[in-house]
Amino acid sequence: MFYVSLWLSKLYLFLTKNKMNDKAGSLALKLDKNFYRHIKKPNIVIAVTGTNGKTTTCNFLVDLLEKSGYKVTSNKEGANFLPGIAKALMKGVTLFNKAKVDIAIIEFDELGSKKVLPLINPTYIAVTNLFSDTMKRNAHTDYVFSKINEGLPKDSILVLNADDLISSQLGQNNKKIYFGIDKLKTDTKVNHSLVQDIRVCPKCYTPLEFSYFHYHHLGKANCPKCGFTNPLPKYNLTNIDYQNKTITINKEKYLLVNDSLFNIYNELLAITILKEIGVKNINESLKTLEIVKTRYNKIKIKNIEVISQMAKGQNPIAVSRALNYAKDLSGNKEVIIILDDIYDYEALDRSEVMSWIYDSDFEALNDPSIKKVIIGGFRAYDYKVRTLLAGVAPNKVFTSRSEVDTYKYLDLKKIDKVIIIHDIYLNKKALEIISKIKGELE
Amino acid sequence: MKIEVLYSEVANLYGDLFNIHYLEKTIPNLTVYYTSLNDKPKFVEHKIDLIYMGPMMERFQEVIINKLKPYKKRIKELIENDTIFLITGNALEIFGSKIDDIKALGIFQYYSKRDFSYHHNSCFIGEFNDMKIVGFKSQFSYTYNNKNNFIKVINGYGMNEQDNNEGIRYHNFIATYLIGPFLIYNPPFTEYLLKLLKYDGNIAIKEAVYEAYNIRKEEYLADNLNFKH
Ligand SMILES: [Zn+2]
């Protein structure tokens, strides 16, 4: 059945011209129950998961490897579960099941570890980080940690974040390689974020002593009682030069792709993996690397810079990073926030838990450079309460039930920048807002 | 006025500490003690007006039971003397008789069972003292055999799949599985709590919280919605 499965799913993929869905993968799995066992896997399989940054890291890896001359297959055009991964593997072989790529880059869902990993037996398993996430799905970090741990094949090499005292503890019996960011000028001695997913020693429950925080719980800590501390990184990022756009890892300089620390971690992880598999001339490929435009986009309309920043709604870390990013941008700004879960709101058995906004750093909006906070969507009133409790003056906070109509509250004559923080599924609305702003200005 | 927050370094899973931040914004000259796992609770030797504890990852429940065990008699005495306790999320399980096979404080006879293969999420609306109470649940466990009901369910889950009541109310011991900043979502209840605290000022940003509350209340009262799925 395997060849029927392979050929028909390849034919389907050819006829449908590689649409952004996983039907070809579902078809392959339906026709051969042991598809995963039969399909020839490339020499190197790299699986990537974690709360934040897994998609961007995978995109970086695919781009960088292709630019370095490797043949790569990946599930970036599909979902991060069994059918999407089957499709990726199927694309990586010839009609006679011979590997035609060198490497597979597989993003997988944290909760899918047990189902996915034994089937693909990755050479490397990279975990970006573990944070509080969409509570509906992911409950809490203990839960996600145990879910990842239960699927780790014993021969896979783990690539882990040394600055994360949660995910760095994964895979007790696996070989591990750590990456990390050293103390930076922008670090803080106290954590200014609401969420800090680890505060006490996991061994003896004594409060941890942090010598610095990069953000949230990422940083360096030790337990005064039992000595528990961060592992030492093999790939150590020691300097970020924002002016000359470079980062230094193990004394070598690399081009900086994006200046948010959030994305610097993704770049560091990608470079770590490239170094491990022996890729040369990484800088040559970094020159033309970009973040996908739906995730982050910046355009200049007349004198105003309009920035759209995607942030997964219900994910307090992603939203906190986006809010802090807005605060740290230079100039006078107005911020539009559209983060509602539109699918949940349409469901009669809805279960949207809105408490995540109280884990997100809306306090960042309480900054003199932010002139207005404009919130769009059916939950705008909840966000308004949150923003007021963050200390933002009531005359700076505006709400609109329609996401697109938020643009009406902008005061475009008085500001330098508009930042639109939007959910993954509200990308279209963000684009509409941008075109409305264009209309106003041109 | 004095509030003690117990073990917030581990018992603050879903923005729950904003219950306390909201009271801080509301009540001037409020003193809040944050008691950590290695500290002796303030309530043991001092008069505290409100004792708060929020939800936590399950492994910490056992740790906290062991921390509070030496003060069981004192906790009982405080409850009988009408000290206000506000306990949210799975922190309430600590005060029952057991959680699975773990012996809990045994202050109440109810018991709790976990099921890590099923993570329960739902919206909620219910009624207490003619007030509508709205909120959210997110949990791995249910509680059974509770005799001291707090909120009557209108739409959503109670303490377990069968129970039509949510939360615990005994003297001024008030506990609920509703997570997050329960007090911000429920301004009428917060005003009731302020009365218990003998404070007669207004709640913070009253207009905005009432606006959000009224919108949510109307939404959740709709007949076609089913939170019990
Ligand atoms: Zn320790």
XYZ file of C-alpha atoms and ligand atoms in Angstrom:
672
model
C 0.000 0.000 0.000
C 2.894 2.346 0.584
C 3.582 3.128 -3.092
C -0.119 3.636 -3.824
C -0.167 6.032 -0.914
C 3.003 7.830 -2.017
C 2.010 8.123 -5.677
C -1.565 9.181 -5.115
C -0.627 11.782 -2.540
C 2.124 13.083 -4.834
C -0.354 13.192 -7.716
C -2.829 15.035 -5.502
C -0.152 17.513 -4.501
C 0.806 18.028 -8.155
C -2.789 18.547 -9.291
C -3.647 20.929 -6.467
C -0.352 22.795 -6.951
C 0.849 22.516 -3.375
C -1.931 24.390 -1.620
C -1.380 25.570 1.929
C -3.184 22.629 3.423
C -2.429 19.131 4.567
C -4.872 17.116 2.444
C -2.063 15.373 0.542
C -0.601 14.317 3.887
C -3.968 13.115 5.208
C -4.450 11.124 2.024
C -1.042 9.461 2.349
C -1.789 8.491 5.964
C -5.215 7.157 5.054
C -3.878 4.943 2.268
C -0.992 3.550 4.272
C -1.356 3.253 8.003
C 2.386 2.658 8.283
C 3.307 5.538 6.007
C 5.657 7.025 8.562
C 7.555 3.754 8.899
C 7.833 3.259 5.148
C 8.726 6.734 3.975
C 12.460 7.332 3.524
C 13.586 10.137 5.760
C 16.443 12.465 4.882
C 19.795 12.049 6.632
C 19.096 14.861 9.001
C 15.700 15.521 10.574
C 15.424 18.615 12.746
C 12.285 18.959 14.834
C 11.453 22.294 16.447
C 8.947 23.122 19.162
C 8.490 25.522 22.085
C 6.000 28.134 23.213
C 7.274 31.050 21.188
C 9.372 31.377 18.062
C 9.078 27.889 16.603
C 7.587 29.017 13.299
C 10.066 31.860 12.848
C 12.968 29.560 13.763
C 11.813 26.983 11.210
C 11.476 29.674 8.556
C 14.992 30.890 9.367
C 16.383 27.358 9.164
C 14.735 26.548 5.839
C 15.852 29.837 4.261
C 19.386 29.703 5.594
C 19.911 26.066 4.623
C 18.540 26.587 1.120
C 20.707 29.656 0.648
C 23.680 27.563 1.739
C 22.952 25.042 -0.997
C 21.147 22.337 0.956
C 18.035 20.644 -0.332
C 15.352 21.009 2.326
C 11.803 19.878 2.915
C 9.643 21.294 5.670
C 6.092 21.602 6.943
C 6.102 25.392 6.777
C 3.302 25.254 4.232
C 1.099 23.223 6.492
C 0.173 22.442 10.034
C 2.488 21.164 12.720
C 0.784 17.843 13.253
C 0.784 14.381 11.628
C -0.745 15.158 8.187
C 1.352 18.309 7.680
C 4.512 16.460 8.645
C 3.605 13.500 6.384
C 3.228 15.931 3.505
C 6.654 17.400 4.230
C 8.305 13.967 4.255
C 6.460 12.891 1.113
C 7.754 15.973 -0.708
C 11.247 14.964 0.320
C 11.373 11.679 -1.616
C 11.311 10.620 -5.280
C 8.560 8.455 -6.756
C 10.735 5.489 -5.796
C 11.058 6.582 -2.189
C 14.636 7.781 -2.464
C 15.519 10.794 -0.365
C 15.895 13.813 -2.614
C 16.571 16.299 0.157
C 19.375 16.511 2.690
C 17.392 17.843 5.598
C 13.811 17.964 6.889
C 12.807 20.893 9.099
C 9.755 19.877 11.088
C 7.824 22.191 13.359
C 5.752 20.184 15.822
C 3.184 21.103 18.400
C 4.340 20.842 22.027
C 1.422 18.609 22.918
C 2.035 16.313 19.936
C 5.474 15.108 21.006
C 4.438 11.563 21.923
C 2.593 11.000 18.638
C 5.030 12.741 16.308
C 8.581 12.221 17.523
C 8.808 8.399 17.597
C 7.571 8.371 13.977
C 10.202 10.742 12.636
C 13.030 9.979 15.062
C 14.708 13.392 14.721
C 18.459 13.846 14.688
C 17.970 17.079 16.600
C 15.021 18.282 18.643
C 15.157 22.008 19.326
C 12.987 23.667 21.954
C 12.877 27.460 21.750
C 11.491 28.044 25.259
C 8.565 27.200 27.532
C 6.254 29.897 28.838
C 2.654 30.314 29.891
C 0.651 29.953 26.722
C -2.961 29.829 25.579
C -4.354 28.373 28.760
C -7.284 26.706 27.050
C -4.956 24.341 25.235
C -1.784 24.365 27.210
C -2.947 24.753 30.826
C 0.429 25.517 32.370
C 4.167 24.915 31.896
C 4.298 21.724 34.029
C 1.709 20.185 31.747
C 3.452 21.149 28.502
C 6.837 20.098 29.910
C 5.553 16.622 30.726
C 3.875 16.375 27.312
C 7.134 17.145 25.467
C 9.167 14.902 27.732
C 6.990 11.839 27.231
C 7.744 11.712 23.490
C 11.511 12.274 23.310
C 13.330 9.431 21.483
C 16.472 8.513 23.434
C 18.900 8.999 20.549
C 17.771 12.483 19.545
C 20.097 15.313 20.474
C 18.254 18.118 22.246
C 19.045 21.737 21.438
C 17.871 23.731 24.436
C 17.755 27.275 25.738
C 20.189 27.616 28.647
C 18.490 30.838 29.789
C 15.199 29.024 30.321
C 15.207 27.100 33.594
C 12.074 25.271 32.499
C 12.755 23.876 29.009
C 16.472 23.387 29.706
C 15.489 20.596 32.118
C 13.891 18.482 29.378
C 15.135 15.031 28.406
C 17.099 13.775 31.362
C 18.742 10.979 29.382
C 19.307 12.738 26.061
C 22.488 14.316 24.808
C 22.035 18.087 24.994
C 23.436 21.203 23.362
C 22.614 24.549 24.921
C 22.417 28.027 23.454
C 22.125 31.174 25.504
C 22.429 34.924 25.663
C 24.922 36.383 28.121
C 24.255 39.391 30.334
C 23.156 42.351 28.207
C 22.999 46.098 28.797
C 19.237 45.938 28.450
C 18.894 43.302 31.197
C 17.196 44.114 34.452
C 17.940 43.069 37.994
C 14.249 42.769 38.773
C 11.647 41.314 36.484
C 9.297 44.011 35.198
C 6.960 41.545 33.545
C 3.886 40.112 35.198
C 4.557 36.564 34.127
C 7.575 34.784 35.470
C 6.934 31.111 34.979
C 9.583 29.926 37.396
C 10.220 31.623 40.732
C 11.200 28.775 43.018
C 13.839 26.077 42.693
C 12.358 22.967 41.058
C 14.478 20.746 43.329
C 13.925 22.260 46.781
C 11.268 25.030 46.319
C 13.532 27.770 47.684
C 12.982 31.149 45.970
C 15.500 31.456 43.117
C 17.965 34.342 43.083
C 18.199 35.926 39.642
C 21.333 37.867 38.783
C 19.613 39.269 35.672
C 16.531 38.925 33.501
C 16.432 39.222 29.693
C 12.653 39.060 29.773
C 10.109 37.135 31.828
C 11.955 34.162 33.375
C 14.720 34.079 30.745
C 17.949 35.016 32.455
C 20.384 33.666 34.983
C 19.400 32.328 38.368
C 20.653 30.109 41.105
C 19.194 28.430 44.136
C 20.837 29.703 47.341
C 20.038 26.435 49.086
C 20.930 23.615 46.702
C 22.915 25.396 43.984
C 20.552 24.598 41.114
C 21.391 26.934 38.211
C 21.317 27.406 34.432
C 23.321 25.002 32.268
C 26.358 26.444 30.453
C 25.667 27.300 26.810
C 27.894 25.834 24.093
C 26.710 28.685 21.848
C 26.969 31.850 23.846
C 25.746 35.153 22.450
C 27.840 37.793 24.192
C 27.039 41.034 22.413
C 24.309 42.709 20.384
C 25.464 45.719 18.391
C 22.228 47.449 17.386
C 24.105 50.237 15.576
C 26.150 48.031 13.272
C 23.475 45.312 13.223
C 25.636 42.443 14.414
C 25.579 39.825 17.130
C 28.577 37.993 18.571
C 28.311 34.270 19.222
C 31.403 32.458 20.557
C 33.533 35.412 19.417
C 32.267 35.252 15.814
C 30.207 38.086 14.390
C 26.914 37.488 12.609
C 24.472 39.848 10.959
C 21.492 40.838 13.083
C 18.229 39.998 11.323
C 15.724 41.736 13.592
C 16.374 43.873 16.638
C 13.835 42.409 19.063
C 15.381 40.059 21.603
C 12.468 37.730 20.945
C 13.727 37.202 17.371
C 17.400 37.276 18.312
C 16.757 34.054 20.233
C 15.305 32.537 17.058
C 18.341 33.593 15.063
C 20.683 32.249 17.742
C 18.922 28.892 17.730
C 19.064 28.702 13.920
C 22.797 29.518 13.938
C 23.386 26.935 16.688
C 21.856 24.223 14.530
C 23.686 25.349 11.392
C 27.012 25.257 13.227
C 26.241 21.800 14.597
C 25.633 20.375 11.136
C 28.680 22.122 9.730
C 27.227 24.876 7.536
C 29.837 27.374 6.343
C 29.482 31.061 5.388
C 26.361 31.611 7.442
C 26.680 35.392 7.120
C 26.327 35.191 3.357
C 22.859 33.663 3.823
C 21.916 35.949 6.703
C 22.304 39.001 4.429
C 19.030 38.338 2.657
C 17.085 36.759 5.509
C 13.777 38.374 6.425
C 10.919 37.798 8.803
C 7.706 36.818 7.046
C 5.711 39.975 6.336
C 2.451 38.792 7.887
C 4.279 38.517 11.212
C 6.012 41.856 11.118
C 5.729 44.631 8.593
C 6.870 48.224 8.476
C 5.866 50.747 5.833
C 6.236 54.479 5.523
C 3.148 56.420 4.448
C 4.017 60.101 4.007
C 5.736 60.991 7.263
C 4.253 58.226 9.299
C 5.683 54.815 9.908
C 3.009 52.131 10.155
C 4.143 48.929 11.835
C 2.050 45.814 12.076
C 3.181 43.290 14.642
C 1.512 39.919 14.884
C 1.056 38.537 18.385
C -0.761 35.344 19.155
C -3.845 36.393 21.117
C -4.221 34.571 24.457
C -0.459 34.140 24.561
C 0.662 36.522 27.319
C 4.355 36.383 26.419
C 3.897 37.171 22.731
C 1.512 39.998 23.574
C 3.796 41.355 26.312
C 6.736 41.364 23.892
C 4.653 43.234 21.301
C 3.463 45.809 23.855
C 7.001 46.402 25.099
C 8.226 46.626 21.525
C 5.671 49.393 20.888
C 6.832 51.226 23.987
C 10.512 51.023 23.048
C 10.102 52.398 19.519
C 11.309 55.974 19.169
C 8.994 58.927 18.529
C 5.373 59.638 19.400
C 3.091 56.708 18.809
C -0.477 55.534 18.778
C -1.173 51.867 19.321
C -4.051 49.860 17.868
C -4.820 46.538 19.531
C -6.946 43.875 17.834
C -6.500 40.508 19.511
C -9.947 38.910 19.873
C -10.476 35.207 19.269
C -13.000 35.537 16.453
C -13.616 31.802 16.135
C -14.440 31.364 19.789
C -16.835 34.300 19.783
C -18.852 32.689 17.012
C -19.156 29.386 18.891
C -22.247 28.767 21.029
C -20.159 26.636 23.367
C -17.601 29.411 23.616
C -14.961 29.120 26.275
C -12.706 32.104 25.761
C -10.901 32.705 29.018
C -10.068 36.403 29.106
C -7.838 36.322 32.169
C -4.701 36.159 29.985
C -4.795 39.945 29.563
C -3.957 40.123 33.273
C -0.806 38.120 32.548
C 0.172 40.489 29.736
C 2.230 43.620 30.257
C -0.294 46.309 29.363
C 1.716 48.457 31.775
C 4.063 49.064 28.810
C 1.304 51.217 27.297
C 1.569 53.589 30.247
C 4.377 55.564 28.655
C 4.490 59.252 27.697
C 5.506 58.382 24.111
C 2.233 56.480 23.596
C -0.419 59.099 22.909
C -3.408 56.847 22.352
C -4.404 53.243 22.854
C -7.185 52.213 20.497
C -8.760 48.818 21.043
C -10.948 47.088 18.482
C -13.213 44.047 18.703
C -16.124 42.639 20.689
C -13.981 42.246 23.825
C -12.706 45.836 23.620
C -14.323 46.669 26.983
C -12.263 44.018 28.758
C -9.074 45.399 27.241
C -10.139 48.897 28.201
C -10.440 47.899 31.880
C -7.043 46.230 31.651
C -5.453 49.303 30.044
C -6.945 51.649 32.649
C -5.685 49.414 35.450
C -2.244 49.657 33.846
C -2.454 53.349 34.650
C -3.115 54.738 31.168
C -5.148 57.968 31.426
C -8.818 57.443 30.495
C -8.672 60.217 27.871
C -6.046 58.223 25.963
C -8.073 55.001 25.708
C -10.570 54.407 22.898
C -12.690 51.413 21.974
C -14.454 50.326 18.834
C -16.471 47.182 18.279
C -15.289 47.070 14.695
C -11.602 46.272 14.326
C -11.170 48.329 11.162
C -12.889 51.428 12.547
C -10.104 51.831 15.078
C -8.301 53.934 12.453
C -10.924 56.681 12.945
C -9.486 57.473 16.364
C -5.946 58.029 15.096
C -4.572 61.535 15.272
C -2.228 61.265 12.313
C -1.091 64.883 12.416
C 0.467 64.562 15.824
C 2.415 61.330 15.690
C 5.409 59.606 14.111
C 4.291 56.001 14.274
C 1.236 53.778 14.349
C 1.696 50.279 15.735
C -0.976 47.710 15.034
C -0.779 44.704 17.331
C -2.960 41.997 15.833
C -3.825 38.336 16.295
C -2.762 35.726 13.701
C -6.301 35.503 12.345
C -6.769 39.248 12.166
C -4.001 39.882 9.666
C -6.550 40.875 7.021
C -8.111 43.437 9.359
C -4.661 44.862 10.044
C -4.110 45.243 6.286
C -7.490 46.975 5.962
C -6.538 49.395 8.725
C -3.280 50.155 6.913
C -5.120 50.891 3.676
C -7.531 53.170 5.558
C -4.548 55.044 6.966
C -3.160 55.312 3.437
C -6.481 56.742 2.311
C -6.394 59.342 5.065
C -2.846 60.429 4.310
C -2.727 60.349 0.531
C -6.721 47.292 56.577
C -4.453 44.273 56.116
C -4.463 41.607 53.422
C -2.247 38.548 53.321
C -1.509 36.873 49.984
C -0.289 33.331 50.398
C 2.492 31.901 48.250
C 2.007 34.166 45.236
C 5.343 32.981 43.791
C 3.586 29.754 42.841
C -0.119 30.455 43.388
C -0.794 32.987 40.647
C -1.381 31.079 37.475
C -3.891 33.115 35.479
C -3.487 36.778 36.339
C -5.231 36.061 39.643
C -3.096 38.508 41.605
C -5.060 41.278 39.939
C -7.770 40.472 42.494
C -5.381 42.001 44.991
C -4.070 44.770 42.718
C -7.663 45.807 42.170
C -8.293 46.008 45.909
C -5.090 48.057 46.213
C -6.412 50.513 43.616
C -9.736 50.616 45.422
C -8.730 50.905 49.077
C -6.238 53.594 50.083
C -3.795 52.711 52.864
C -4.220 49.021 52.285
C -1.336 46.908 53.562
C -0.644 43.762 51.556
C 1.694 41.087 52.888
C 3.053 38.674 50.302
C 3.966 35.535 52.203
C 6.389 33.224 50.441
C 6.822 29.453 50.855
C 9.624 29.840 53.360
C 7.848 32.442 55.506
C 5.631 31.838 58.488
C 2.172 33.142 57.523
C 1.264 36.479 59.075
C -2.205 35.243 60.036
C -0.669 32.923 62.630
C 0.146 35.763 64.998
C -1.520 38.862 63.532
C -4.991 40.052 62.801
C -5.500 39.946 59.026
C -8.692 41.250 57.390
C -8.527 39.145 54.242
C -6.451 36.077 53.363
C -6.040 35.351 49.668
C -4.675 32.393 47.712
C -4.930 31.720 43.951
C -4.540 28.755 41.574
C -1.297 26.846 41.078
C 0.304 24.022 39.137
C -0.773 20.768 40.762
C 2.653 19.788 42.092
C 2.582 22.850 44.358
C -0.668 21.847 46.048
C 1.114 19.197 48.069
C 3.945 21.597 48.924
C 1.445 24.158 50.226
C -0.570 21.580 52.165
C 2.627 20.713 54.020
C 3.395 24.383 54.655
C -0.081 25.069 56.072
C -0.546 21.835 58.024
C 1.058 23.159 61.248
C -1.521 26.006 61.279
C -4.648 23.960 60.666
C -6.106 24.735 64.096
C -5.475 28.449 63.633
C -7.087 28.455 60.167
C -10.182 26.722 61.562
C -10.408 29.221 64.376
C -10.094 32.171 61.945
C -12.846 30.775 59.733
C -15.182 30.259 62.706
C -14.421 33.825 63.814
C -15.543 35.233 60.432
C -12.153 36.217 59.040
C -12.510 36.735 55.302
C -10.808 34.180 53.064
C -10.850 34.572 49.292
C -9.576 31.406 47.665
C -9.647 31.014 43.884
C -9.015 28.216 41.400
C -7.613 24.900 42.575
C -6.299 26.531 45.764
C -9.704 25.628 47.214
C -8.802 21.930 46.991
C -6.108 22.423 49.637
C -8.769 23.092 52.291
C -10.710 19.880 51.559
C -10.116 16.368 52.864
C -8.033 14.998 49.993
C -6.861 15.525 46.414
C -6.696 12.107 44.787
C -4.618 10.206 47.346
C -2.982 13.251 48.844
C -4.245 14.098 52.302
C -5.280 17.758 52.260
C -5.799 20.124 55.211
C -9.122 18.539 56.103
C -10.801 21.755 57.151
C -13.789 20.852 54.997
C -14.991 17.370 54.107
C -15.148 17.849 50.326
C -12.572 16.021 48.200
C -11.093 16.593 44.747
C -10.087 14.384 41.847
C -7.695 15.231 39.031
C -7.738 13.967 35.485
C -4.736 15.099 33.446
C -6.189 13.625 30.281
C -8.986 16.189 30.346
C -8.354 19.901 30.661
C -11.608 21.628 31.399
C -12.237 25.147 30.014
C -15.525 26.972 30.149
C -17.312 30.240 30.642
C -19.647 30.646 33.576
C -22.618 32.620 34.805
C -24.395 32.063 38.079
C -26.186 33.813 40.904
C -25.306 34.698 44.470
C -27.457 36.942 46.726
C -29.376 38.268 43.695
C -26.110 39.168 41.993
C -25.095 37.646 38.699
C -21.585 36.241 38.872
C -19.566 35.774 35.666
C -16.248 34.111 35.094
C -14.055 31.452 33.568
C -12.829 28.001 34.465
C -9.659 26.255 33.424
C -8.756 23.151 35.421
C -7.828 19.451 35.492
C -9.891 18.618 38.562
C -13.374 18.548 40.075
C -14.534 18.666 43.666
C -17.214 16.473 45.252
C -19.314 16.405 48.374
C -19.261 20.125 49.113
C -21.935 21.091 51.641
C -21.433 24.858 51.701
C -22.610 26.273 48.408
C -21.623 29.700 47.159
C -22.957 30.409 43.638
C -25.971 28.813 41.964
C -25.150 27.885 38.354
C -27.194 29.488 35.565
C -25.026 28.380 32.635
C -21.819 26.378 32.974
C -20.254 23.849 35.302
C -20.473 23.733 39.070
C -17.974 22.013 41.334
C -18.187 18.893 39.173
C -20.091 17.591 36.131
C -23.268 17.038 38.180
C -23.196 19.799 40.756
C -25.391 22.826 40.106
C -23.512 24.908 42.590
C -20.158 26.551 42.261
C -17.760 27.441 45.031
C -17.741 27.313 48.796
C -19.199 29.732 51.274
C -18.906 29.070 54.986
C -18.931 32.060 57.369
C -16.657 34.410 55.428
C -14.623 31.668 53.815
C -15.323 32.267 50.130
C -13.821 29.989 47.504
C -14.451 29.465 43.810
C -12.972 27.615 40.855
C -13.462 30.777 38.793
C -10.000 31.897 37.772
C -8.372 35.184 36.847
C -9.271 38.491 38.450
C -12.683 37.409 39.698
C -13.168 40.737 41.517
C -12.607 42.807 38.363
C -15.136 40.721 36.424
C -17.724 41.006 39.175
C -18.086 44.563 40.495
C -21.336 43.830 42.394
C -19.616 41.037 44.284
C -16.605 43.248 44.948
C -18.878 45.885 46.446
C -20.371 43.149 48.622
C -16.870 42.102 49.684
C -16.018 45.710 50.558
C -19.037 45.749 52.866
C -17.731 42.626 54.572
C -14.435 44.452 54.936
C -16.345 47.426 56.396
C -15.006 49.763 53.742
C -17.519 52.182 52.249
C -15.640 53.850 49.364
C -16.173 53.240 45.660
C -14.534 50.484 43.641
C -11.734 51.615 41.286
C -12.610 52.586 37.687
C -16.200 51.762 38.538
C -17.726 52.871 35.267
C -15.391 50.832 33.058
C -15.653 47.628 35.114
C -19.441 47.882 35.230
C -19.569 48.456 31.489
C -17.503 45.306 30.845
C -19.507 43.367 33.451
C -22.863 44.331 31.986
C -21.802 43.420 28.466
C -20.476 40.031 29.586
C -23.563 39.370 31.735
C -25.934 40.059 28.842
C -23.822 37.952 26.498
C -23.654 34.977 28.890
C -27.370 35.076 29.694
C -28.284 34.416 26.044
C -30.481 31.320 25.779
C -28.695 29.801 22.824
C -25.310 29.600 24.531
C -24.233 26.384 26.176
C -21.212 26.493 28.447
C -21.726 22.908 29.552
C -20.155 21.077 26.652
Zn 17.222 24.367 45.302
